[in-house]
């Protein structure tokens, strides 16, 4: 049997609907922002060119079944098959429905490092298990927790803290207590979600305090909640309380901060925080009920394990 040509995949032309510059650019700017693995691991070192053979020449992502090929043996992923209108981007021949079973079998025999290995992940996985792990990998970058726009920035926590401060102009505070004042001239209308974000640094960690108004049913509600800038397992080590009141009454919320792995909308829509109905908010505001004036106070503490009794005791921030 003839040996497989390792460099046979090359994108040289396209059909209608896909611009030549677009494809050449995607091939040139390889999607390995965290660094490309040096080796493919399976019973020793396997040449990196085998890994490259499993990369789609159009999108440069790793190919998973079904892997398609044209009559001349050029391969591409199922997503890009539709994108190039069922025409081979290399030889311009019709792709048809031919599966490259040999390449799929090769993929089954490979074990690869997680793509976040440069961020510290030591795991190695069979080729077909790798994607599932990477969607949940604890070393994967975090998404920007800013709620005011569809920000697509990702990175580690120090990078995101700098990003929030410099690009989103978020207020930064040191300490584990807070006093948040919210004033709104027309509390009966919430055309768009009105929100505020403050970042607190304590216990060597960063926390995002969200406060916002949004429509729930026919009336607006006001909500405050805390998110932890880290993973959920670490978030469980902390607790927080929020308090709002006026006219001799008050509401108190106590809970565990949610990880920023959970999106802002997911936390908000789960109502996991201090929720103040409009009538109660106006009552707290006093006056003629035409202006909303709320003051939300709170604190963060770390739960510590008591080595003697095995009971969690709060470590309050001074």
GROMACS .gro file of C-alpha atoms in nm:
model
  318
    1UNK     CA    1   0.000   0.000   0.000
    2UNK     CA    2   0.128   0.344  -0.089
    3UNK     CA    3   0.217   0.575   0.197
    4UNK     CA    4  -0.025   0.857   0.273
    5UNK     CA    5   0.098   1.197   0.157
    6UNK     CA    6   0.124   1.407   0.472
    7UNK     CA    7   0.126   1.744   0.294
    8UNK     CA    8  -0.151   1.676   0.044
    9UNK     CA    9  -0.402   1.915   0.208
   10UNK     CA   10  -0.367   2.261   0.066
   11UNK     CA   11  -0.628   2.526   0.008
   12UNK     CA   12  -0.560   2.678  -0.335
   13UNK     CA   13  -0.900   2.776  -0.474
   14UNK     CA   14  -1.262   2.823  -0.377
   15UNK     CA   15  -1.609   2.809  -0.514
   16UNK     CA   16  -1.882   3.070  -0.495
   17UNK     CA   17  -1.973   3.198  -0.151
   18UNK     CA   18  -1.627   3.176   0.006
   19UNK     CA   19  -1.372   3.443  -0.068
   20UNK     CA   20  -1.018   3.333  -0.151
   21UNK     CA   21  -0.866   3.592   0.084
   22UNK     CA   22  -1.092   3.475   0.367
   23UNK     CA   23  -0.984   3.111   0.337
   24UNK     CA   24  -0.615   3.188   0.286
   25UNK     CA   25  -0.628   3.414   0.591
   26UNK     CA   26  -0.794   3.146   0.802
   27UNK     CA   27  -0.532   2.892   0.699
   28UNK     CA   28  -0.249   3.137   0.770
   29UNK     CA   29  -0.376   3.251   1.109
   30UNK     CA   30  -0.390   2.910   1.273
   31UNK     CA   31  -0.639   2.889   1.558
   32UNK     CA   32  -0.397   2.800   1.836
   33UNK     CA   33  -0.400   3.119   2.045
   34UNK     CA   34  -0.255   2.937   2.344
   35UNK     CA   35   0.024   2.766   2.157
   36UNK     CA   36   0.024   2.456   1.941
   37UNK     CA   37   0.106   2.119   2.100
   38UNK     CA   38   0.456   2.004   2.009
   39UNK     CA   39   0.369   1.637   1.998
   40UNK     CA   40   0.081   1.400   1.955
   41UNK     CA   41   0.106   1.136   2.222
   42UNK     CA   42   0.022   0.771   2.158
   43UNK     CA   43   0.264   0.498   2.256
   44UNK     CA   44   0.543   0.743   2.206
   45UNK     CA   45   0.575   1.051   1.991
   46UNK     CA   46   0.376   1.072   1.670
   47UNK     CA   47   0.478   1.333   1.408
   48UNK     CA   48   0.294   1.663   1.437
   49UNK     CA   49   0.210   1.632   1.064
   50UNK     CA   50  -0.048   1.367   1.155
   51UNK     CA   51  -0.219   1.627   1.369
   52UNK     CA   52  -0.203   1.871   1.079
   53UNK     CA   53  -0.359   1.607   0.856
   54UNK     CA   54  -0.663   1.611   1.086
   55UNK     CA   55  -0.705   1.988   1.052
   56UNK     CA   56  -0.968   2.116   0.813
   57UNK     CA   57  -0.792   2.319   0.539
   58UNK     CA   58  -1.074   2.576   0.540
   59UNK     CA   59  -1.141   2.656   0.906
   60UNK     CA   60  -0.819   2.495   1.044
   61UNK     CA   61  -1.015   2.335   1.330
   62UNK     CA   62  -0.966   1.968   1.411
   63UNK     CA   63  -1.194   1.745   1.206
   64UNK     CA   64  -1.437   1.503   1.371
   65UNK     CA   65  -1.668   1.247   1.209
   66UNK     CA   66  -1.808   1.270   0.959
   67UNK     CA   67  -1.486   1.368   0.778
   68UNK     CA   68  -1.560   1.424   0.410
   69UNK     CA   69  -1.335   1.381   0.110
   70UNK     CA   70  -1.359   1.443  -0.262
   71UNK     CA   71  -1.280   1.186  -0.535
   72UNK     CA   72  -0.919   1.304  -0.532
   73UNK     CA   73  -0.879   1.242  -0.159
   74UNK     CA   74  -0.886   1.600  -0.030
   75UNK     CA   75  -1.060   1.623   0.306
   76UNK     CA   76  -1.256   1.884   0.503
   77UNK     CA   77  -1.495   1.897   0.797
   78UNK     CA   78  -1.872   1.862   0.770
   79UNK     CA   79  -1.933   2.228   0.863
   80UNK     CA   80  -1.710   2.356   0.584
   81UNK     CA   81  -1.859   2.114   0.334
   82UNK     CA   82  -2.177   2.322   0.346
   83UNK     CA   83  -1.980   2.643   0.351
   84UNK     CA   84  -1.807   2.569   0.019
   85UNK     CA   85  -2.133   2.454  -0.141
   86UNK     CA   86  -2.028   2.086  -0.163
   87UNK     CA   87  -1.726   2.170  -0.379
   88UNK     CA   88  -1.371   2.072  -0.285
   89UNK     CA   89  -1.177   2.391  -0.202
   90UNK     CA   90  -0.857   2.228  -0.331
   91UNK     CA   91  -0.947   2.076  -0.668
   92UNK     CA   92  -1.296   2.224  -0.718
   93UNK     CA   93  -1.448   1.880  -0.775
   94UNK     CA   94  -1.788   1.792  -0.629
   95UNK     CA   95  -1.753   1.641  -0.281
   96UNK     CA   96  -2.051   1.410  -0.280
   97UNK     CA   97  -2.106   1.201   0.033
   98UNK     CA   98  -1.775   1.016   0.058
   99UNK     CA   99  -1.651   0.958   0.413
  100UNK     CA  100  -1.278   0.940   0.481
  101UNK     CA  101  -1.303   0.635   0.707
  102UNK     CA  102  -0.927   0.580   0.711
  103UNK     CA  103  -0.862   0.925   0.858
  104UNK     CA  104  -1.140   0.875   1.113
  105UNK     CA  105  -0.969   0.550   1.221
  106UNK     CA  106  -0.636   0.731   1.252
  107UNK     CA  107  -0.802   0.986   1.479
  108UNK     CA  108  -0.932   0.707   1.706
  109UNK     CA  109  -0.576   0.592   1.773
  110UNK     CA  110  -0.443   0.932   1.884
  111UNK     CA  111  -0.410   1.087   2.227
  112UNK     CA  112  -0.361   1.461   2.250
  113UNK     CA  113  -0.290   1.718   2.521
  114UNK     CA  114  -0.566   1.960   2.616
  115UNK     CA  115  -0.541   2.279   2.412
  116UNK     CA  116  -0.512   2.471   2.741
  117UNK     CA  117  -0.189   2.290   2.832
  118UNK     CA  118   0.003   2.618   2.813
  119UNK     CA  119  -0.228   2.754   3.085
  120UNK     CA  120  -0.149   2.462   3.312
  121UNK     CA  121  -0.376   2.172   3.215
  122UNK     CA  122  -0.171   1.849   3.233
  123UNK     CA  123  -0.439   1.618   3.090
  124UNK     CA  124  -0.404   1.399   2.780
  125UNK     CA  125  -0.712   1.258   2.607
  126UNK     CA  126  -0.814   1.032   2.322
  127UNK     CA  127  -0.881   1.243   2.015
  128UNK     CA  128  -1.260   1.207   2.031
  129UNK     CA  129  -1.277   1.286   2.407
  130UNK     CA  130  -1.064   1.597   2.386
  131UNK     CA  131  -1.337   1.840   2.278
  132UNK     CA  132  -1.573   1.743   2.560
  133UNK     CA  133  -1.301   1.799   2.818
  134UNK     CA  134  -1.201   2.136   2.675
  135UNK     CA  135  -1.555   2.273   2.713
  136UNK     CA  136  -1.529   2.210   3.089
  137UNK     CA  137  -1.154   2.240   3.150
  138UNK     CA  138  -1.077   2.435   3.467
  139UNK     CA  139  -0.785   2.599   3.289
  140UNK     CA  140  -0.993   2.741   3.005
  141UNK     CA  141  -1.005   3.123   2.982
  142UNK     CA  142  -1.283   3.316   3.155
  143UNK     CA  143  -1.528   3.539   2.971
  144UNK     CA  144  -1.549   3.907   3.056
  145UNK     CA  145  -1.806   3.947   3.338
  146UNK     CA  146  -1.911   4.295   3.224
  147UNK     CA  147  -2.290   4.298   3.183
  148UNK     CA  148  -2.339   4.617   2.987
  149UNK     CA  149  -2.241   4.486   2.645
  150UNK     CA  150  -2.173   4.168   2.456
  151UNK     CA  151  -1.803   4.181   2.533
  152UNK     CA  152  -1.616   3.892   2.373
  153UNK     CA  153  -1.288   3.937   2.561
  154UNK     CA  154  -1.154   3.627   2.738
  155UNK     CA  155  -0.851   3.566   2.955
  156UNK     CA  156  -0.726   3.476   3.300
  157UNK     CA  157  -0.840   3.665   3.611
  158UNK     CA  158  -0.554   3.920   3.631
  159UNK     CA  159  -0.605   4.006   3.264
  160UNK     CA  160  -0.981   4.048   3.307
  161UNK     CA  161  -0.939   4.267   3.615
  162UNK     CA  162  -0.715   4.502   3.414
  163UNK     CA  163  -0.959   4.486   3.123
  164UNK     CA  164  -1.255   4.581   3.344
  165UNK     CA  165  -1.064   4.871   3.497
  166UNK     CA  166  -0.909   5.013   3.181
  167UNK     CA  167  -1.160   4.930   2.908
  168UNK     CA  168  -1.493   4.928   3.091
  169UNK     CA  169  -1.394   5.188   3.355
  170UNK     CA  170  -1.534   4.972   3.636
  171UNK     CA  171  -1.485   5.101   3.992
  172UNK     CA  172  -1.233   4.898   4.188
  173UNK     CA  173  -1.240   4.873   4.569
  174UNK     CA  174  -1.031   4.694   4.829
  175UNK     CA  175  -1.211   4.548   5.127
  176UNK     CA  176  -1.490   4.308   5.215
  177UNK     CA  177  -1.769   4.550   5.299
  178UNK     CA  178  -1.961   4.775   5.065
  179UNK     CA  179  -2.219   5.051   5.066
  180UNK     CA  180  -2.393   5.089   4.733
  181UNK     CA  181  -2.633   5.378   4.661
  182UNK     CA  182  -2.877   5.364   4.372
  183UNK     CA  183  -3.089   5.660   4.261
  184UNK     CA  184  -3.341   5.666   3.977
  185UNK     CA  185  -3.564   5.959   3.892
  186UNK     CA  186  -3.841   5.756   3.725
  187UNK     CA  187  -3.867   5.416   3.895
  188UNK     CA  188  -4.183   5.317   3.705
  189UNK     CA  189  -4.012   5.274   3.369
  190UNK     CA  190  -3.740   5.029   3.276
  191UNK     CA  191  -3.702   5.044   2.900
  192UNK     CA  192  -3.362   4.878   2.912
  193UNK     CA  193  -3.184   4.705   3.196
  194UNK     CA  194  -3.016   4.962   3.414
  195UNK     CA  195  -2.716   4.814   3.589
  196UNK     CA  196  -2.401   4.893   3.781
  197UNK     CA  197  -2.088   4.684   3.837
  198UNK     CA  198  -1.824   4.721   4.107
  199UNK     CA  199  -1.521   4.497   4.163
  200UNK     CA  200  -1.399   4.420   4.516
  201UNK     CA  201  -1.063   4.274   4.611
  202UNK     CA  202  -1.040   4.082   4.939
  203UNK     CA  203  -0.890   3.756   5.065
  204UNK     CA  204  -0.661   3.773   4.761
  205UNK     CA  205  -0.962   3.724   4.530
  206UNK     CA  206  -1.185   3.944   4.312
  207UNK     CA  207  -1.563   3.969   4.336
  208UNK     CA  208  -1.813   4.142   4.104
  209UNK     CA  209  -2.109   4.317   4.268
  210UNK     CA  210  -2.397   4.363   4.025
  211UNK     CA  211  -2.691   4.591   4.090
  212UNK     CA  212  -2.958   4.643   3.828
  213UNK     CA  213  -3.319   4.703   3.738
  214UNK     CA  214  -3.502   4.486   3.488
  215UNK     CA  215  -3.855   4.411   3.383
  216UNK     CA  216  -4.016   4.110   3.550
  217UNK     CA  217  -4.370   4.064   3.427
  218UNK     CA  218  -4.542   4.403   3.413
  219UNK     CA  219  -4.328   4.583   3.670
  220UNK     CA  220  -3.957   4.645   3.721
  221UNK     CA  221  -3.766   4.479   4.001
  222UNK     CA  222  -3.429   4.565   4.148
  223UNK     CA  223  -3.166   4.301   4.208
  224UNK     CA  224  -2.820   4.282   4.361
  225UNK     CA  225  -2.593   3.977   4.351
  226UNK     CA  226  -2.227   3.884   4.379
  227UNK     CA  227  -2.010   3.682   4.140
  228UNK     CA  228  -1.672   3.529   4.216
  229UNK     CA  229  -1.391   3.575   3.965
  230UNK     CA  230  -1.281   3.213   3.963
  231UNK     CA  231  -1.423   2.862   3.943
  232UNK     CA  232  -1.733   2.736   4.122
  233UNK     CA  233  -1.539   2.508   4.358
  234UNK     CA  234  -1.342   2.807   4.490
  235UNK     CA  235  -1.655   3.026   4.503
  236UNK     CA  236  -1.806   2.787   4.759
  237UNK     CA  237  -1.537   2.890   5.007
  238UNK     CA  238  -1.699   3.233   5.040
  239UNK     CA  239  -2.030   3.376   5.155
  240UNK     CA  240  -2.183   3.720   5.136
  241UNK     CA  241  -2.476   3.916   5.271
  242UNK     CA  242  -2.674   4.206   5.126
  243UNK     CA  243  -2.907   4.438   5.312
  244UNK     CA  244  -3.146   4.707   5.195
  245UNK     CA  245  -3.397   4.900   5.403
  246UNK     CA  246  -3.565   5.218   5.512
  247UNK     CA  247  -3.854   5.346   5.721
  248UNK     CA  248  -3.769   5.100   5.997
  249UNK     CA  249  -3.782   4.794   5.766
  250UNK     CA  250  -3.510   4.596   5.591
  251UNK     CA  251  -3.451   4.298   5.365
  252UNK     CA  252  -3.146   4.075   5.410
  253UNK     CA  253  -3.004   3.826   5.163
  254UNK     CA  254  -2.728   3.578   5.241
  255UNK     CA  255  -2.575   3.334   4.998
  256UNK     CA  256  -2.272   3.201   4.812
  257UNK     CA  257  -2.129   3.403   4.522
  258UNK     CA  258  -2.172   3.249   4.180
  259UNK     CA  259  -1.869   3.186   3.961
  260UNK     CA  260  -1.825   3.405   3.653
  261UNK     CA  261  -1.832   3.074   3.464
  262UNK     CA  262  -2.207   3.129   3.492
  263UNK     CA  263  -2.308   3.419   3.270
  264UNK     CA  264  -2.452   3.736   3.414
  265UNK     CA  265  -2.787   3.664   3.252
  266UNK     CA  266  -2.798   3.308   3.386
  267UNK     CA  267  -2.745   3.430   3.743
  268UNK     CA  268  -2.993   3.713   3.705
  269UNK     CA  269  -3.263   3.497   3.550
  270UNK     CA  270  -3.224   3.238   3.828
  271UNK     CA  271  -3.306   3.516   4.081
  272UNK     CA  272  -3.005   3.410   4.289
  273UNK     CA  273  -2.962   3.733   4.482
  274UNK     CA  274  -3.137   4.012   4.669
  275UNK     CA  275  -3.457   4.100   4.481
  276UNK     CA  276  -3.657   4.411   4.569
  277UNK     CA  277  -4.005   4.455   4.427
  278UNK     CA  278  -4.089   4.804   4.304
  279UNK     CA  279  -4.345   4.886   4.573
  280UNK     CA  280  -4.107   4.778   4.847
  281UNK     CA  281  -3.822   4.974   4.686
  282UNK     CA  282  -4.039   5.288   4.679
  283UNK     CA  283  -4.136   5.231   5.041
  284UNK     CA  284  -3.770   5.210   5.136
  285UNK     CA  285  -3.706   5.531   4.940
  286UNK     CA  286  -3.957   5.730   5.147
  287UNK     CA  287  -4.074   6.072   5.030
  288UNK     CA  288  -4.342   6.105   4.764
  289UNK     CA  289  -4.252   5.772   4.594
  290UNK     CA  290  -4.155   5.955   4.273
  291UNK     CA  291  -3.783   5.893   4.308
  292UNK     CA  292  -3.602   5.573   4.390
  293UNK     CA  293  -3.330   5.602   4.653
  294UNK     CA  294  -3.188   5.268   4.763
  295UNK     CA  295  -2.882   5.197   4.972
  296UNK     CA  296  -2.750   4.841   4.955
  297UNK     CA  297  -2.489   4.740   5.210
  298UNK     CA  298  -2.312   4.410   5.246
  299UNK     CA  299  -2.004   4.214   5.332
  300UNK     CA  300  -1.803   3.914   5.211
  301UNK     CA  301  -1.645   3.652   5.433
  302UNK     CA  302  -1.450   3.332   5.390
  303UNK     CA  303  -1.574   3.007   5.537
  304UNK     CA  304  -1.294   2.831   5.727
  305UNK     CA  305  -1.295   2.471   5.839
  306UNK     CA  306  -1.262   2.423   6.213
  307UNK     CA  307  -0.993   2.152   6.252
  308UNK     CA  308  -1.134   2.041   6.589
  309UNK     CA  309  -1.504   2.013   6.525
  310UNK     CA  310  -1.518   2.006   6.147
  311UNK     CA  311  -1.752   2.304   6.147
  312UNK     CA  312  -1.723   2.597   5.908
  313UNK     CA  313  -1.656   2.923   6.091
  314UNK     CA  314  -1.663   3.263   5.921
  315UNK     CA  315  -1.340   3.454   5.870
  316UNK     CA  316  -1.455   3.815   5.862
  317UNK     CA  317  -1.261   4.079   5.678
  318UNK     CA  318  -1.131   4.350   5.906
   0.00000   0.00000   0.00000
